[in-house]
Amino acid sequence: MDTVPFWVQLIALACLILLSAFFAMAETALMAANRHRLRHLAKRGSRTAQTTLWLLDRTDKVLSLVLIANTLINALATALVTAIAISTFGNDEKVITIATAVVAFLLIVFAEISPKIIGATFPERIALPASIVLKPLMTLGKPVIWFVNLFVTVLLRLVRIKRGTIRDHRLSPEELRSMVLEGGQFIPKKHQSILLNLFDLESISVEDVMTPRAQVEALNLSVPIEEIKRQLTTCYHNKLPVHEGEINQIVGILHVRKAVGLLNEEDELTTDHFRALLTPPYFIPQDTDVLTQLQYFQENHERLGIIVDEYGEVQGLVTLEDIIEEMIGEFTTSTPGAARADHFGWDAQGECLLEGSTTLREINKHLALQLPLDGPKTINGLLLEYLQDIPEASVCLKINGCVIEIVQVKNQSIKVVKLIQAAARNTLPLRA
């Protein structure tokens, strides 16, 4: 080392530290890189992204290359500093110890911690260009990597650890949901809401989005023809379920526009004229999940379905528009549904008046509550289940932290309730 100038030795040491820093930074960046973004770039023709993905598919070999390189570089750096210390200050143990401590400090700060933080902060920016260097190095170092891994394989077998297991990088629905939530700064709020609603479609049934039986507008062919005419001229929907007698006897679906054309004819109308216009009804089991039903609507070219329970009793109806609204929000409409209290919230006193037929899902969504959804679908049904009785007005109870006061009871059902926020609770007589 005496023949090598001191400044050349320092430059060599700096180069070793920079080289070690490169491997540490490249390793961290590769491990932190977003595979989905890399696949997107690769599909768009990025050669560096393709190379990076190639390296990530051989993680064990990349790690072996980096560790072998860093170990050799660190050993050379330590040896070089020791040689510099001896040539400069002589064979003094204290000087050699201090020189070793100094090089260890330099390696920790400049070749380990700092580059790894940088690699984790800018993974794609560093991993893409670094892959261009790492891939040829892997080819050159293949014999050394194979030789080292030979001993590693033997050691792993001795401790009964299997290697070579392919990681499953597919994301679960919950992981996808988390990605959408965390990507809020990149995804418009409306688009984020639509994506989150799509994830929920498989977890809810058509019963959650249907128009309940009591609110279904249907045409009864057993009533006088004048009543049928009046209903057709005042109905709000383009298609009506048609039944004879009680609503469980659905005989078909009537296209209202076609039926209105009959009203202008001079011939005397009979129910047979309307029966001739009926299309077969489309029935749906009440437990069908919404996503599956959306596919069924597409496959069967249907837009309206009658929901029935296990006994064949009509529970309500669901339309294609109902499912679309569940995904993207409600449309502007002039139907009676527009007058419903679909948009509600807490008032200044922390209270909210609701109809008993309001669904629990809507209440949880608009009021940020946690009312149970695994039983009845409406607030009326939930209260009747809890009380096991037809209550009187002014009875209060608390469910999952929300105080609910029964305001009006009529015809064996709860018509109006008042919800009271936890912060706005006053001294009300509660019934558990």
Tab-separated table of N, CA and C in Angstrom, residues 73-159:
chain	number	residue	atom	x	y	z
A	73	ILE	N	-17.775	-6.320	-0.325
A	73	ILE	CA	-17.425	-4.898	-0.351
A	73	ILE	C	-17.079	-4.400	1.049
A	74	ASN	N	-17.905	-4.772	2.041
A	74	ASN	CA	-17.652	-4.334	3.415
A	74	ASN	C	-16.334	-4.895	3.944
A	75	ALA	N	-16.050	-6.153	3.576
A	75	ALA	CA	-14.781	-6.750	4.005
A	75	ALA	C	-13.597	-6.030	3.363
A	76	LEU	N	-13.738	-5.701	2.065
A	76	LEU	CA	-12.667	-4.967	1.379
A	76	LEU	C	-12.482	-3.572	1.963
A	77	ALA	N	-13.608	-2.910	2.287
A	77	ALA	CA	-13.515	-1.568	2.871
A	77	ALA	C	-12.806	-1.612	4.218
A	78	THR	N	-13.144	-2.599	5.037
A	78	THR	CA	-12.484	-2.730	6.337
A	78	THR	C	-10.992	-3.010	6.177
A	79	ALA	N	-10.672	-3.917	5.249
A	79	ALA	CA	-9.262	-4.232	5.006
A	79	ALA	C	-8.503	-3.021	4.489
A	80	LEU	N	-9.141	-2.239	3.608
A	80	LEU	CA	-8.495	-1.060	3.039
A	80	LEU	C	-8.224	-0.010	4.115
A	81	VAL	N	-9.203	0.231	4.986
A	81	VAL	CA	-9.018	1.211	6.062
A	81	VAL	C	-7.932	0.754	7.017
A	82	THR	N	-7.895	-0.537	7.312
A	82	THR	CA	-6.846	-1.073	8.191
A	82	THR	C	-5.464	-0.863	7.570
A	83	ALA	N	-5.370	-1.134	6.266
A	83	ALA	CA	-4.094	-0.953	5.570
A	83	ALA	C	-3.670	0.508	5.563
A	84	ILE	N	-4.642	1.415	5.353
A	84	ILE	CA	-4.342	2.846	5.363
A	84	ILE	C	-3.850	3.269	6.735
A	85	ALA	N	-4.507	2.766	7.790
A	85	ALA	CA	-4.115	3.128	9.151
A	85	ALA	C	-2.709	2.644	9.469
A	86	ILE	N	-2.385	1.425	9.059
A	86	ILE	CA	-1.060	0.864	9.344
A	86	ILE	C	0.023	1.629	8.591
A	87	SER	N	-0.270	1.911	7.285
A	87	SER	CA	0.733	2.614	6.476
A	87	SER	C	0.935	4.052	6.932
A	88	THR	N	-0.111	4.648	7.553
A	88	THR	CA	-0.018	6.046	7.968
A	88	THR	C	0.500	6.187	9.401
A	89	PHE	N	-0.017	5.359	10.328
A	89	PHE	CA	0.301	5.527	11.744
A	89	PHE	C	1.110	4.363	12.331
A	90	GLY	N	1.376	3.363	11.528
A	90	GLY	CA	2.118	2.217	12.020
A	90	GLY	C	1.195	1.153	12.587
A	91	ASN	N	1.834	0.054	13.033
A	91	ASN	CA	1.044	-1.086	13.527
A	91	ASN	C	0.666	-0.867	14.990
A	92	ASP	N	-0.265	0.070	15.177
A	92	ASP	CA	-0.732	0.411	16.520
A	92	ASP	C	-2.147	-0.143	16.707
A	93	GLU	N	-2.336	-0.953	17.749
A	93	GLU	CA	-3.646	-1.604	17.956
A	93	GLU	C	-4.764	-0.584	18.157
A	94	LYS	N	-4.464	0.493	18.906
A	94	LYS	CA	-5.494	1.509	19.162
A	94	LYS	C	-5.928	2.176	17.854
A	95	VAL	N	-4.958	2.491	17.022
A	95	VAL	CA	-5.270	3.145	15.740
A	95	VAL	C	-6.091	2.214	14.862
A	96	ILE	N	-5.713	0.934	14.831
A	96	ILE	CA	-6.450	-0.041	14.012
A	96	ILE	C	-7.888	-0.186	14.517
A	97	THR	N	-8.039	-0.210	15.856
A	97	THR	CA	-9.388	-0.322	16.439
A	97	THR	C	-10.229	0.896	16.082
A	98	ILE	N	-9.630	2.092	16.209
A	98	ILE	CA	-10.365	3.323	15.876
A	98	ILE	C	-10.717	3.341	14.381
A	99	ALA	N	-9.773	2.920	13.545
A	99	ALA	CA	-10.027	2.898	12.097
A	99	ALA	C	-11.156	1.937	11.757
A	100	THR	N	-11.203	0.789	12.418
A	100	THR	CA	-12.283	-0.185	12.178
A	100	THR	C	-13.629	0.384	12.619
A	101	ALA	N	-13.629	1.072	13.772
A	101	ALA	CA	-14.872	1.685	14.256
A	101	ALA	C	-15.358	2.767	13.295
A	102	VAL	N	-14.378	3.548	12.767
A	102	VAL	CA	-14.754	4.622	11.830
A	102	VAL	C	-15.361	4.048	10.556
A	103	VAL	N	-14.746	3.009	9.988
A	103	VAL	CA	-15.280	2.431	8.758
A	103	VAL	C	-16.620	1.761	9.013
A	104	ALA	N	-16.794	1.159	10.192
A	104	ALA	CA	-18.095	0.569	10.528
A	104	ALA	C	-19.175	1.646	10.591
A	105	PHE	N	-18.825	2.800	11.202
A	105	PHE	CA	-19.774	3.919	11.288
A	105	PHE	C	-20.135	4.434	9.895
A	106	LEU	N	-19.109	4.586	9.035
A	106	LEU	CA	-19.349	5.074	7.675
A	106	LEU	C	-20.244	4.112	6.891
A	107	LEU	N	-19.987	2.823	7.051
A	107	LEU	CA	-20.794	1.839	6.339
A	107	LEU	C	-22.236	1.827	6.833
A	108	ILE	N	-22.432	1.932	8.153
A	108	ILE	CA	-23.793	1.924	8.711
A	108	ILE	C	-24.585	3.129	8.230
A	109	VAL	N	-23.946	4.316	8.277
A	109	VAL	CA	-24.657	5.560	7.926
A	109	VAL	C	-24.833	5.702	6.417
A	110	PHE	N	-23.709	5.550	5.671
A	110	PHE	CA	-23.733	5.869	4.243
A	110	PHE	C	-24.017	4.672	3.339
A	111	ALA	N	-23.864	3.454	3.843
A	111	ALA	CA	-24.053	2.280	2.987
A	111	ALA	C	-25.213	1.394	3.442
A	112	GLU	N	-25.838	1.720	4.564
A	112	GLU	CA	-26.948	0.901	5.057
A	112	GLU	C	-28.208	1.727	5.307
A	113	ILE	N	-28.190	2.525	6.379
A	113	ILE	CA	-29.418	3.216	6.800
A	113	ILE	C	-29.883	4.237	5.771
A	114	SER	N	-29.006	5.167	5.385
A	114	SER	CA	-29.411	6.233	4.447
A	114	SER	C	-29.894	5.693	3.106
A	115	PRO	N	-29.135	4.809	2.436
A	115	PRO	CA	-29.619	4.310	1.141
A	115	PRO	C	-30.903	3.491	1.250
A	116	LYS	N	-31.067	2.763	2.340
A	116	LYS	CA	-32.293	1.975	2.487
A	116	LYS	C	-33.508	2.868	2.702
A	117	ILE	N	-33.324	3.963	3.436
A	117	ILE	CA	-34.435	4.922	3.602
A	117	ILE	C	-34.788	5.544	2.256
A	118	ILE	N	-33.766	5.901	1.494
A	118	ILE	CA	-34.007	6.486	0.164
A	118	ILE	C	-34.703	5.477	-0.746
A	119	GLY	N	-34.248	4.211	-0.699
A	119	GLY	CA	-34.864	3.172	-1.530
A	119	GLY	C	-36.306	2.920	-1.182
A	120	ALA	N	-36.632	2.956	0.121
A	120	ALA	CA	-38.018	2.747	0.548
A	120	ALA	C	-38.898	3.941	0.218
A	121	THR	N	-38.286	5.147	0.155
A	121	THR	CA	-39.059	6.366	-0.137
A	121	THR	C	-39.375	6.491	-1.624
A	122	PHE	N	-38.424	6.112	-2.480
A	122	PHE	CA	-38.629	6.213	-3.932
A	122	PHE	C	-38.405	4.839	-4.573
A	123	PRO	N	-39.251	3.864	-4.283
A	123	PRO	CA	-38.984	2.497	-4.754
A	123	PRO	C	-38.951	2.350	-6.267
A	124	GLU	N	-39.985	2.871	-6.974
A	124	GLU	CA	-40.034	2.678	-8.420
A	124	GLU	C	-38.929	3.465	-9.134
A	125	ARG	N	-38.665	4.682	-8.657
A	125	ARG	CA	-37.644	5.510	-9.302
A	125	ARG	C	-36.272	4.849	-9.255
A	126	ILE	N	-36.000	4.146	-8.169
A	126	ILE	CA	-34.681	3.531	-7.996
A	126	ILE	C	-34.659	2.114	-8.560
A	127	ALA	N	-35.731	1.354	-8.330
A	127	ALA	CA	-35.748	-0.053	-8.754
A	127	ALA	C	-35.651	-0.195	-10.264
A	128	LEU	N	-36.307	0.693	-11.009
A	128	LEU	CA	-36.311	0.563	-12.470
A	128	LEU	C	-34.915	0.716	-13.072
A	129	PRO	N	-34.192	1.805	-12.775
A	129	PRO	CA	-32.827	1.885	-13.354
A	129	PRO	C	-31.859	0.879	-12.732
A	130	ALA	N	-32.042	0.571	-11.424
A	130	ALA	CA	-31.136	-0.378	-10.773
A	130	ALA	C	-31.248	-1.764	-11.378
A	131	SER	N	-32.448	-2.119	-11.871
A	131	SER	CA	-32.636	-3.450	-12.445
A	131	SER	C	-31.778	-3.656	-13.686
A	132	ILE	N	-31.471	-2.561	-14.415
A	132	ILE	CA	-30.635	-2.660	-15.611
A	132	ILE	C	-29.227	-3.108	-15.239
A	133	VAL	N	-28.781	-2.706	-14.031
A	133	VAL	CA	-27.444	-3.095	-13.567
A	133	VAL	C	-27.463	-4.474	-12.919
A	134	LEU	N	-28.518	-4.748	-12.144
A	134	LEU	CA	-28.570	-5.991	-11.370
A	134	LEU	C	-28.707	-7.231	-12.253
A	135	LYS	N	-29.462	-7.120	-13.342
A	135	LYS	CA	-29.678	-8.301	-14.175
A	135	LYS	C	-28.379	-8.828	-14.786
A	136	PRO	N	-27.525	-7.973	-15.391
A	136	PRO	CA	-26.244	-8.492	-15.897
A	136	PRO	C	-25.345	-9.026	-14.779
A	137	LEU	N	-25.387	-8.371	-13.597
A	137	LEU	CA	-24.582	-8.838	-12.482
A	137	LEU	C	-25.020	-10.228	-12.034
A	138	MET	N	-26.343	-10.470	-12.101
A	138	MET	CA	-26.836	-11.801	-11.738
A	138	MET	C	-26.310	-12.852	-12.710
A	139	THR	N	-26.220	-12.474	-13.976
A	139	THR	CA	-25.686	-13.416	-14.976
A	139	THR	C	-24.201	-13.696	-14.732
A	140	LEU	N	-23.440	-12.629	-14.440
A	140	LEU	CA	-22.009	-12.781	-14.201
A	140	LEU	C	-21.729	-13.555	-12.911
A	141	GLY	N	-22.555	-13.294	-11.901
A	141	GLY	CA	-22.323	-13.930	-10.605
A	141	GLY	C	-23.062	-15.230	-10.405
A	142	LYS	N	-23.610	-15.765	-11.485
A	142	LYS	CA	-24.416	-16.989	-11.371
A	142	LYS	C	-23.651	-18.153	-10.730
A	143	PRO	N	-22.399	-18.419	-11.110
A	143	PRO	CA	-21.689	-19.533	-10.461
A	143	PRO	C	-21.518	-19.335	-8.953
A	144	VAL	N	-21.178	-18.105	-8.552
A	144	VAL	CA	-20.988	-17.833	-7.122
A	144	VAL	C	-22.309	-17.966	-6.374
A	145	ILE	N	-23.377	-17.426	-6.960
A	145	ILE	CA	-24.697	-17.507	-6.331
A	145	ILE	C	-25.118	-18.968	-6.177
A	146	TRP	N	-24.876	-19.763	-7.233
A	146	TRP	CA	-25.239	-21.183	-7.167
A	146	TRP	C	-24.450	-21.889	-6.063
A	147	PHE	N	-23.142	-21.599	-5.965
A	147	PHE	CA	-22.292	-22.248	-4.968
A	147	PHE	C	-22.743	-21.894	-3.552
A	148	VAL	N	-23.043	-20.633	-3.312
A	148	VAL	CA	-23.485	-20.209	-1.973
A	148	VAL	C	-24.845	-20.805	-1.642
A	149	ASN	N	-25.762	-20.769	-2.620
A	149	ASN	CA	-27.106	-21.298	-2.380
A	149	ASN	C	-27.106	-22.807	-2.154
A	150	LEU	N	-26.071	-23.469	-2.645
A	150	LEU	CA	-25.963	-24.908	-2.425
A	150	LEU	C	-25.878	-25.213	-0.927
A	151	PHE	N	-25.041	-24.449	-0.225
A	151	PHE	CA	-24.908	-24.624	1.220
A	151	PHE	C	-26.164	-24.154	1.951
A	152	VAL	N	-26.784	-23.074	1.434
A	152	VAL	CA	-28.024	-22.572	2.043
A	152	VAL	C	-29.125	-23.624	1.962
A	153	THR	N	-29.215	-24.277	0.810
A	153	THR	CA	-30.239	-25.313	0.626
A	153	THR	C	-30.044	-26.467	1.598
A	154	VAL	N	-28.782	-26.876	1.776
A	154	VAL	CA	-28.489	-27.965	2.719
A	154	VAL	C	-28.877	-27.565	4.129
A	155	LEU	N	-28.534	-26.319	4.500
A	155	LEU	CA	-28.856	-25.838	5.845
A	155	LEU	C	-30.372	-25.790	6.068
A	156	LEU	N	-31.110	-25.310	5.065
A	156	LEU	CA	-32.569	-25.225	5.195
A	156	LEU	C	-33.191	-26.614	5.310
A	157	ARG	N	-32.619	-27.572	4.597
A	157	ARG	CA	-33.150	-28.935	4.692
A	157	ARG	C	-32.907	-29.523	6.074
A	158	LEU	N	-31.757	-29.183	6.671
A	158	LEU	CA	-31.456	-29.684	8.010
A	158	LEU	C	-32.457	-29.185	9.049
A	159	VAL	N	-32.914	-27.940	8.861
A	159	VAL	CA	-33.905	-27.379	9.805
A	159	VAL	C	-35.338	-27.556	9.285
